[in-house]
Coordinates of C-alpha atoms and ligand atoms in Angstrom, one line a residue:
X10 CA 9.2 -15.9 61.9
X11 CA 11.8 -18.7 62.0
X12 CA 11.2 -20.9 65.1
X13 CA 14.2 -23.3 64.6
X14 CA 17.4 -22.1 63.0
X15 CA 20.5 -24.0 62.6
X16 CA 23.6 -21.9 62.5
X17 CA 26.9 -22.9 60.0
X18 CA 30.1 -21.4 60.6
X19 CA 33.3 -22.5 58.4
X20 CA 34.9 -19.3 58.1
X21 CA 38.8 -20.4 59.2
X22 CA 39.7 -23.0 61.6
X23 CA 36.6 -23.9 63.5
X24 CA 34.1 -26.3 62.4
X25 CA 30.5 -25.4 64.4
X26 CA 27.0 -26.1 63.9
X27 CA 24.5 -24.6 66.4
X28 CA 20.7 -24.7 67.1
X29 CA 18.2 -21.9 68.3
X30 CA 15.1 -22.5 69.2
X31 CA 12.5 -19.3 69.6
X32 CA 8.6 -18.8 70.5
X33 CA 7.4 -16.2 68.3
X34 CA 9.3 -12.7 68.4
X35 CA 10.8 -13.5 71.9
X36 CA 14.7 -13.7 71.9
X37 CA 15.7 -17.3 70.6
X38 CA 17.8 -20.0 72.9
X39 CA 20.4 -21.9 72.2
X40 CA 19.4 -25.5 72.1
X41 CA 22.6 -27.1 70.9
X42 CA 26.1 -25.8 69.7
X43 CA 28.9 -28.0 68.9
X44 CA 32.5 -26.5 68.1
X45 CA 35.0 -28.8 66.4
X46 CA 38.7 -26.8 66.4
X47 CA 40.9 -28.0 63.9
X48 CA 44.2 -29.2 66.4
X49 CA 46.1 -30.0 63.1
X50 CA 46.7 -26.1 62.3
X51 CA 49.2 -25.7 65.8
X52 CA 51.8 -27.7 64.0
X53 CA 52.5 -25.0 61.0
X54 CA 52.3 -22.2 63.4
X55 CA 49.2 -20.9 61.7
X56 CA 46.0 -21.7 59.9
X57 CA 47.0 -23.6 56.7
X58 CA 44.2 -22.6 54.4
X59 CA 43.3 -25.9 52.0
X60 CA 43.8 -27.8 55.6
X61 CA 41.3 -26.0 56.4
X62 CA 39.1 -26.6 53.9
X63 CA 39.6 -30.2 53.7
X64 CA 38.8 -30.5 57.3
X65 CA 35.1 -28.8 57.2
X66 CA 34.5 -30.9 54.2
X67 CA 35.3 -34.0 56.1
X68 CA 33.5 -33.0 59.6
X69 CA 31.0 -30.9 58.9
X70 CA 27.9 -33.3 58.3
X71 CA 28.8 -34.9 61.6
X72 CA 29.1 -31.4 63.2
X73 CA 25.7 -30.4 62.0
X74 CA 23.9 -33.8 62.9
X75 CA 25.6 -33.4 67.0
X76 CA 24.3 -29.9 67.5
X77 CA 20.5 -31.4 65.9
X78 CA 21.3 -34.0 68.3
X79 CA 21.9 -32.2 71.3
X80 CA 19.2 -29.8 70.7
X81 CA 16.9 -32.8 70.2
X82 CA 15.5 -31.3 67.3
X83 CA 15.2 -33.6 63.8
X84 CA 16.1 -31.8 60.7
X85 CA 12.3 -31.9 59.4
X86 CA 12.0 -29.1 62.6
X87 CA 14.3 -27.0 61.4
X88 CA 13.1 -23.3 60.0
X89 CA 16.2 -22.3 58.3
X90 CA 19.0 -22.6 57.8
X91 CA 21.7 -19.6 58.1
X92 CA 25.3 -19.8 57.6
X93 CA 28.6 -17.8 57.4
X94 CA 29.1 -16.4 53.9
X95 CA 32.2 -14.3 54.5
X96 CA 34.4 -12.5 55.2
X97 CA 37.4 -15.4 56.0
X98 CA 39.2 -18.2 53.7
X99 CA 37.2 -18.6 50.5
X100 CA 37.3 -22.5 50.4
X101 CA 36.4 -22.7 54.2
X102 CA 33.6 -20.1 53.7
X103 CA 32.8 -22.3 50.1
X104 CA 32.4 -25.7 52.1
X105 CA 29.7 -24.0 54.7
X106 CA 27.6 -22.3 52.3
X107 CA 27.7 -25.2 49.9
X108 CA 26.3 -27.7 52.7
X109 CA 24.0 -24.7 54.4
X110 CA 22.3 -24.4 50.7
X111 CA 22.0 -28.0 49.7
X112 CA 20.6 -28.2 53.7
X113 CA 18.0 -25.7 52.8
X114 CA 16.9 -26.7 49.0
X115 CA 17.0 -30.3 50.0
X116 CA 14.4 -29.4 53.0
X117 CA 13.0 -26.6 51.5
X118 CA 14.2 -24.5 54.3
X119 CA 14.7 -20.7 54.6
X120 CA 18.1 -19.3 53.8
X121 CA 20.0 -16.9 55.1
X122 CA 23.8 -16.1 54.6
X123 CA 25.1 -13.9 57.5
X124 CA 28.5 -11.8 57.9
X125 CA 31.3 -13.2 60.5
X126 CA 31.6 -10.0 62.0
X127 CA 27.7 -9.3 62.3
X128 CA 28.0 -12.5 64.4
X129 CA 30.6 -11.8 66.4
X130 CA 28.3 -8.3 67.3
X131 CA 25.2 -10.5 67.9
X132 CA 27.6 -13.4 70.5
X133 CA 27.0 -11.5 73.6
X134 CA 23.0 -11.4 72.9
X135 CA 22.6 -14.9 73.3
X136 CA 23.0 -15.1 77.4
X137 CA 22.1 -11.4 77.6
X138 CA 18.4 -11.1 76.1
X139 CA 18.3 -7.7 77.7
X140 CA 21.5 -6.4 75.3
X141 CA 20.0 -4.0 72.5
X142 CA 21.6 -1.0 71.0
X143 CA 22.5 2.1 71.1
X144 CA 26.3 0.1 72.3
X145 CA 29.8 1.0 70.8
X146 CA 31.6 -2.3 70.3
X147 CA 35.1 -3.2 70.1
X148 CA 35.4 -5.9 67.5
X149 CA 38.8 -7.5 68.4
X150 CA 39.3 -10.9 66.2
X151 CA 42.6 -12.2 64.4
X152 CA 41.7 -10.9 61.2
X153 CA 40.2 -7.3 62.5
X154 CA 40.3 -4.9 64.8
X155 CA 37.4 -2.3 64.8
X156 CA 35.6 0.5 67.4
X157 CA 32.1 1.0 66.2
X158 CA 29.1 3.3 67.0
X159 CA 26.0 1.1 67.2
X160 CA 23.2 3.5 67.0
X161 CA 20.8 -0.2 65.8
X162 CA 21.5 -3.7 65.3
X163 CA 22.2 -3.4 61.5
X164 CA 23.5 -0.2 61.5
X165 CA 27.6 0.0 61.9
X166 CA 29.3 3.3 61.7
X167 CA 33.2 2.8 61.8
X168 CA 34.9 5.3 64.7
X169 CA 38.2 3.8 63.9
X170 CA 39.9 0.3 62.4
X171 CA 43.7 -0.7 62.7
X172 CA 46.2 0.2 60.0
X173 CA 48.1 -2.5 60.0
X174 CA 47.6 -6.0 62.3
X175 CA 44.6 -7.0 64.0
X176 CA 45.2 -6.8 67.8
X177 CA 44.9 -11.2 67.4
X178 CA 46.9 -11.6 64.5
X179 CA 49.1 -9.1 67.4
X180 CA 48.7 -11.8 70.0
X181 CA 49.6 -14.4 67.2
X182 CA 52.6 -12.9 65.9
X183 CA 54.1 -12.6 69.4
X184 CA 53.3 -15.7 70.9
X185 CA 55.2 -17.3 67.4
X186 CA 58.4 -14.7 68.2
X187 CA 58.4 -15.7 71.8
X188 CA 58.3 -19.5 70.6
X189 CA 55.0 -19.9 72.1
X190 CA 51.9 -22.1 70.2
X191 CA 49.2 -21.0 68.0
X192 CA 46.4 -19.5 68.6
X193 CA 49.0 -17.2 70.9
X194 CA 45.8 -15.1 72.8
X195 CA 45.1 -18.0 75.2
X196 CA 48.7 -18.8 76.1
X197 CA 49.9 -15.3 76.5
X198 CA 47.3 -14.7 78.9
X199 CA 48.3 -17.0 80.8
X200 CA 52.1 -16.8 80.8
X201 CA 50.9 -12.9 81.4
X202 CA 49.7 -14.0 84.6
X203 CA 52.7 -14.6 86.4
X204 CA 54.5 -12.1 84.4
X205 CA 56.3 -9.0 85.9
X206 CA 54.2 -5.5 85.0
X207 CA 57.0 -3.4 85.7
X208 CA 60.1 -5.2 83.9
X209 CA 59.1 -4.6 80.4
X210 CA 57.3 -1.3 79.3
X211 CA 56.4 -1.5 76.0
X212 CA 54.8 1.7 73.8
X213 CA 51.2 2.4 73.3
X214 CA 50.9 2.9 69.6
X215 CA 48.3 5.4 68.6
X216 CA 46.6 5.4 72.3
X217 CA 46.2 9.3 73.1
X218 CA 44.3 10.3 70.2
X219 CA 41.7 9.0 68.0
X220 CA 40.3 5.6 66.9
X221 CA 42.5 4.2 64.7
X222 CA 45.0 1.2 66.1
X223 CA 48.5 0.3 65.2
X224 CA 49.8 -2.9 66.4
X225 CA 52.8 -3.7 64.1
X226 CA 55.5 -1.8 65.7
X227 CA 54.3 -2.6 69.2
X228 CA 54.9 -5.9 67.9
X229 CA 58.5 -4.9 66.3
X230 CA 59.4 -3.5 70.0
X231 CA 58.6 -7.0 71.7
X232 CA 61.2 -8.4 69.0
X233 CA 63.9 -5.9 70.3
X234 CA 63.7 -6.9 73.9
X235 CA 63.2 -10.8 73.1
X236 CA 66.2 -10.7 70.6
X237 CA 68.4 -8.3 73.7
X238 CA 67.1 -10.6 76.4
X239 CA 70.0 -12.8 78.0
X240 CA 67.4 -15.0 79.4
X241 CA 64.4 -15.7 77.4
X242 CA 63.2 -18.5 79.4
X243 CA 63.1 -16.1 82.5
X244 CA 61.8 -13.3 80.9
X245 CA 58.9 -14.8 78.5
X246 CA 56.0 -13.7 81.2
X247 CA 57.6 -10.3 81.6
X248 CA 57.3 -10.0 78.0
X249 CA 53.6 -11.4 77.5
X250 CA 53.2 -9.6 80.5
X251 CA 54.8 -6.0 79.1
X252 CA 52.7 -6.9 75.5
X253 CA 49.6 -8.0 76.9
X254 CA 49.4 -4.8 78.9
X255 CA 50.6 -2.2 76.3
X256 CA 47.4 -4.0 73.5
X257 CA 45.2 -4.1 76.5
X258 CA 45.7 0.0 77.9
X259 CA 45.1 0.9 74.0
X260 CA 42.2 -0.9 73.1
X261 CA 40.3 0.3 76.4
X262 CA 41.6 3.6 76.6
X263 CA 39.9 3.7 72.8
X264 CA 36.9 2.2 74.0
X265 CA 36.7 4.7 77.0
X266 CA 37.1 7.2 74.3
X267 CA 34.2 6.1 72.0
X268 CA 31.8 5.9 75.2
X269 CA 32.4 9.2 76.2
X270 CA 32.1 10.3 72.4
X271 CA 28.9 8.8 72.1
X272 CA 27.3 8.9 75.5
X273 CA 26.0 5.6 75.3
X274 CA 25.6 3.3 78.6
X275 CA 26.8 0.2 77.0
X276 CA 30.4 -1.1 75.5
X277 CA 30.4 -4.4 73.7
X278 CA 33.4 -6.2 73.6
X279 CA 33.1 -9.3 70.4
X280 CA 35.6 -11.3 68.7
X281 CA 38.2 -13.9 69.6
X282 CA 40.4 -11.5 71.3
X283 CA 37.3 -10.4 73.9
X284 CA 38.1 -13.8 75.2
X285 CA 40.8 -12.8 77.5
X286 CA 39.8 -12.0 80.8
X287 CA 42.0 -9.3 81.3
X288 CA 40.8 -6.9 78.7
X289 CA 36.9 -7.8 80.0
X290 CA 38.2 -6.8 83.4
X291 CA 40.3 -4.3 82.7
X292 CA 37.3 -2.8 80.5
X293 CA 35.2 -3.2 83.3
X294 CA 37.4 -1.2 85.7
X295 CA 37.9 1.6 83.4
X296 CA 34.5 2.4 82.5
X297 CA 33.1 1.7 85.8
X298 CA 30.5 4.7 86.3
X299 CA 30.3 5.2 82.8
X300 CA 28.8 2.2 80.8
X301 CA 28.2 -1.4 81.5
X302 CA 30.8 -3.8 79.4
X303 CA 28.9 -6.6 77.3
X304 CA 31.0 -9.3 76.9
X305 CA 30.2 -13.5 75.7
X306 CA 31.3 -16.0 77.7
X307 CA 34.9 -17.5 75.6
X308 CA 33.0 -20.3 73.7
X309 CA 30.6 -17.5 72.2
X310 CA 33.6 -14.9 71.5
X311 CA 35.7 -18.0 69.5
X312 CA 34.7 -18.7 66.1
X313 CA 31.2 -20.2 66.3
X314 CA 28.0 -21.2 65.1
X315 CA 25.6 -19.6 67.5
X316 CA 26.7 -16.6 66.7
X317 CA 25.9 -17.0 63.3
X318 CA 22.5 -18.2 64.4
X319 CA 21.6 -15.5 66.2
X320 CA 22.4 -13.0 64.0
X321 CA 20.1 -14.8 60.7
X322 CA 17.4 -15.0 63.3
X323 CA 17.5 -10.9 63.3
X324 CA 17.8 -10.8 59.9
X325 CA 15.5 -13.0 59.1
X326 CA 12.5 -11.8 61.7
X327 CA 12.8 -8.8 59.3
X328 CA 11.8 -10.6 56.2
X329 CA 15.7 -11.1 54.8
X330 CA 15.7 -14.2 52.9
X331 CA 18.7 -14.9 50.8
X332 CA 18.4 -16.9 47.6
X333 CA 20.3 -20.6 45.8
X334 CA 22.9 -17.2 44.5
X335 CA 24.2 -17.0 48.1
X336 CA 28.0 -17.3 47.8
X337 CA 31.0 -17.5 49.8
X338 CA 33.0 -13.8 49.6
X339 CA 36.6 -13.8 50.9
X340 CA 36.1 -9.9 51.5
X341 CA 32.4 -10.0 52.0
X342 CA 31.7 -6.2 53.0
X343 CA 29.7 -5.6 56.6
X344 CA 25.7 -4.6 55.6
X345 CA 25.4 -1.5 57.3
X346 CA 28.4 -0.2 57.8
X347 CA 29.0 3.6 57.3
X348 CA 32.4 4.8 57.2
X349 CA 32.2 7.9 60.1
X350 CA 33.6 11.0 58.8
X351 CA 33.3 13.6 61.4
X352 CA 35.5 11.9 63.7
X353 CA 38.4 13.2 64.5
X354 CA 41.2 11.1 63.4
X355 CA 39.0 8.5 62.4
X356 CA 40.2 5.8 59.5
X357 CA 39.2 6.4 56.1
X358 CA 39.9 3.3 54.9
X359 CA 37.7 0.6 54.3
X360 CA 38.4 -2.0 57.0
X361 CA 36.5 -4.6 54.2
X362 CA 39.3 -4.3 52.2
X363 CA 41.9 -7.4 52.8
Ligands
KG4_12 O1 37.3 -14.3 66.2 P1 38.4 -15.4 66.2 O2 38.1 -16.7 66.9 O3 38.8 -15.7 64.8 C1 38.8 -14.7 63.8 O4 37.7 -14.5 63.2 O5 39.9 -14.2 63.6 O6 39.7 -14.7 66.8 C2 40.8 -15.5 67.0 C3 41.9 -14.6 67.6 C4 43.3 -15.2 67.6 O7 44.1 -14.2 67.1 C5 43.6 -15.5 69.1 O8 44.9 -15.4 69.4 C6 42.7 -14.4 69.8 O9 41.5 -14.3 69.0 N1 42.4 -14.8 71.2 C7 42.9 -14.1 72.2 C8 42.5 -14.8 73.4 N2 41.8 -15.9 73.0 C9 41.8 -15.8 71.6 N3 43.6 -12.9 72.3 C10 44.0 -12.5 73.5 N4 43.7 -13.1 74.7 C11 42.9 -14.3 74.7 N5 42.6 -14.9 75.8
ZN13 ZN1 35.9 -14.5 64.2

């Protein structure tokens, strides 16, 4: 059993070390986690990829020292070491698993390489040690957008995936088309705020049946009014406002769907997007009687490494070890995941596939 893991995560645009510390088989706590976001992305509207890279080469040993630091543990304490091994931008992923491996042969540390989206699934464990499955989880990040049926940690059947954008990359997209910043989750939210809920009403793709998503023409329809609008300054929080509640009544109405499919008492919500306030509230409100909503606080739900942490720990309290092979996969496929087929209108494609 690993007392002390340190926690890597490069995958895109954040640079984060983290450190749990655990006594024996209880749940671990999180001892230090730092998260360094690369600011020089919001000039090109989007993550440049060899940016990226370049930046976790250059931070990354300071990132891991802080979180030992703050944890006040020395490297010599450290168990093992896990780290993000895909899915995301191959030379981000490249630069984390490189330093997580020479970390661990170096020390002669455990290893243990750990899927982004297993992380995202494990965030909300780390303040909740109570969380455990059976849960369905709505996995909402920039780069996917899945509803799955978590009968055991480890074990992922796919309800439904989106067939075309991520609900983030969604969020994105429009906040670039309204002229707003990148990443455009946080800042629609809170134009969305002050926004009008009746002047724009924009469709629910896909919403009354099923568990597949479709974001892309939702996102085509904000266009339309933005491009019609006489006044774009005046109506930019009707718009965010209109979107934001059109992504928001689909993904929980899905979720509200794959509860009362399953029976289960819990939803997760996990991934960048389960930041937003609004969809934990208005998750919360709809399946009030039904299930209790798991949700991270925002740090957790943002690219981290805590999340990453927390998830080797599970893996490696059951014996998973991975070996100097470990390497970074762009399209690293989710262990566990079973593709549902008795679902009606459920996706039958493989949401691993870029
Ligand atoms: O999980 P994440 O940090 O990175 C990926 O693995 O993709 O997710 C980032 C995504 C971005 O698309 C961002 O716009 C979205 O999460 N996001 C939000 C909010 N905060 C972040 N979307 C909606 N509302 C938010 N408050
Ligand atoms: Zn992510």
């Amino acid at each position: 059993m690993a007392d002390v893991v340190l926690g890597i995560e490069t995958s895109c645009d954040e640079t984060s070390a983290a450190v749990l510390v655990a006594n024996g088989a209880a749940p671990p706590e999180l001892a230090g986690l730092v998260i360094l976001s690369q600011d020089i992305h919001q000039v090109f509207g989007g993550v440049v990829p060899e940016l990226a890279s370049r930046a976790h080469l250059s931070t990354l040993p300071a990132v891991v020292d802080r979180a030992l630091e703050q944890a006040g543990v020395a490297f010599g304490a450290v168990d093992a070491v896990a780290v993000t091994a895909g899915p995301g931008l191959a030379g981000a992923l490249l630069v984390g698993v490189a330093y997580a491996k020479a970390l661990a042969y170096a020390g002669d540390r455990d290893l243990i390489g750990v899927h982004h989206l297993e992380g995202h699934l494990f965030a909300a464990a780390i303040e909740d040690p109570e969380l455990a499955p059976p849960f369905v989880a709505l996995l909402v990040s920039g780069g996917h957008t899945m509803l799955l049926d978590v009968p055991a940690w480890g074990r992922y059947r796919l309800l439904g995936a989106t067939r075309d954008d991520a609900a983030g990359e969604a969020f994105d997209k429009v906040a670039t088309l309204l002229g707003l910043g990148y990443p455009g989750g946080p800042v629609i939210e809170r134009l969305a705020a002050t926004g009008d809920p009746a002047r724009f009403n924009f469709p629910r793709p896909m919403r009354d049946q099923g568990f597949e998503f479709s974001f892309s023409g939702l996102k085509t329809a904000v266009l339309h009014a933005a491009r019609a609008s006489s006044d774009l300054e005046r109506d930019r929080p009707h718009l965010a406002r209109g979107f934001q509640d059109a992504v928001l009544d689909v993904l929980v109405t899905k979720l509200a769907r794959a509860v009362e499919h399953t029976g289960y008492r819990t939803a997760l919500l996990g991934g960048g997007v389960a930041c937003s306030r609004a969809l934990a509230a208005r998750a919360a409100e709809r399946l009030s009687g039904s299930a209790r909503v798991a949700v991270a606080s925002p740090r957790l739900n943002a690219d981290n490494a805590a999340m990453i942490a927390r998830a080797g720990w599970w893996r490696l309290a059951r014996g998973e070890r991975s070996d100097f092979t470990l390497d970074a996969r762009a399209d690293l496929p989710l262990p566990g995941l079973e593709i549902g087929e008795s679902v009606p209108n459920s996706t039958s494609r493989n949401p691993n596939s870029p």
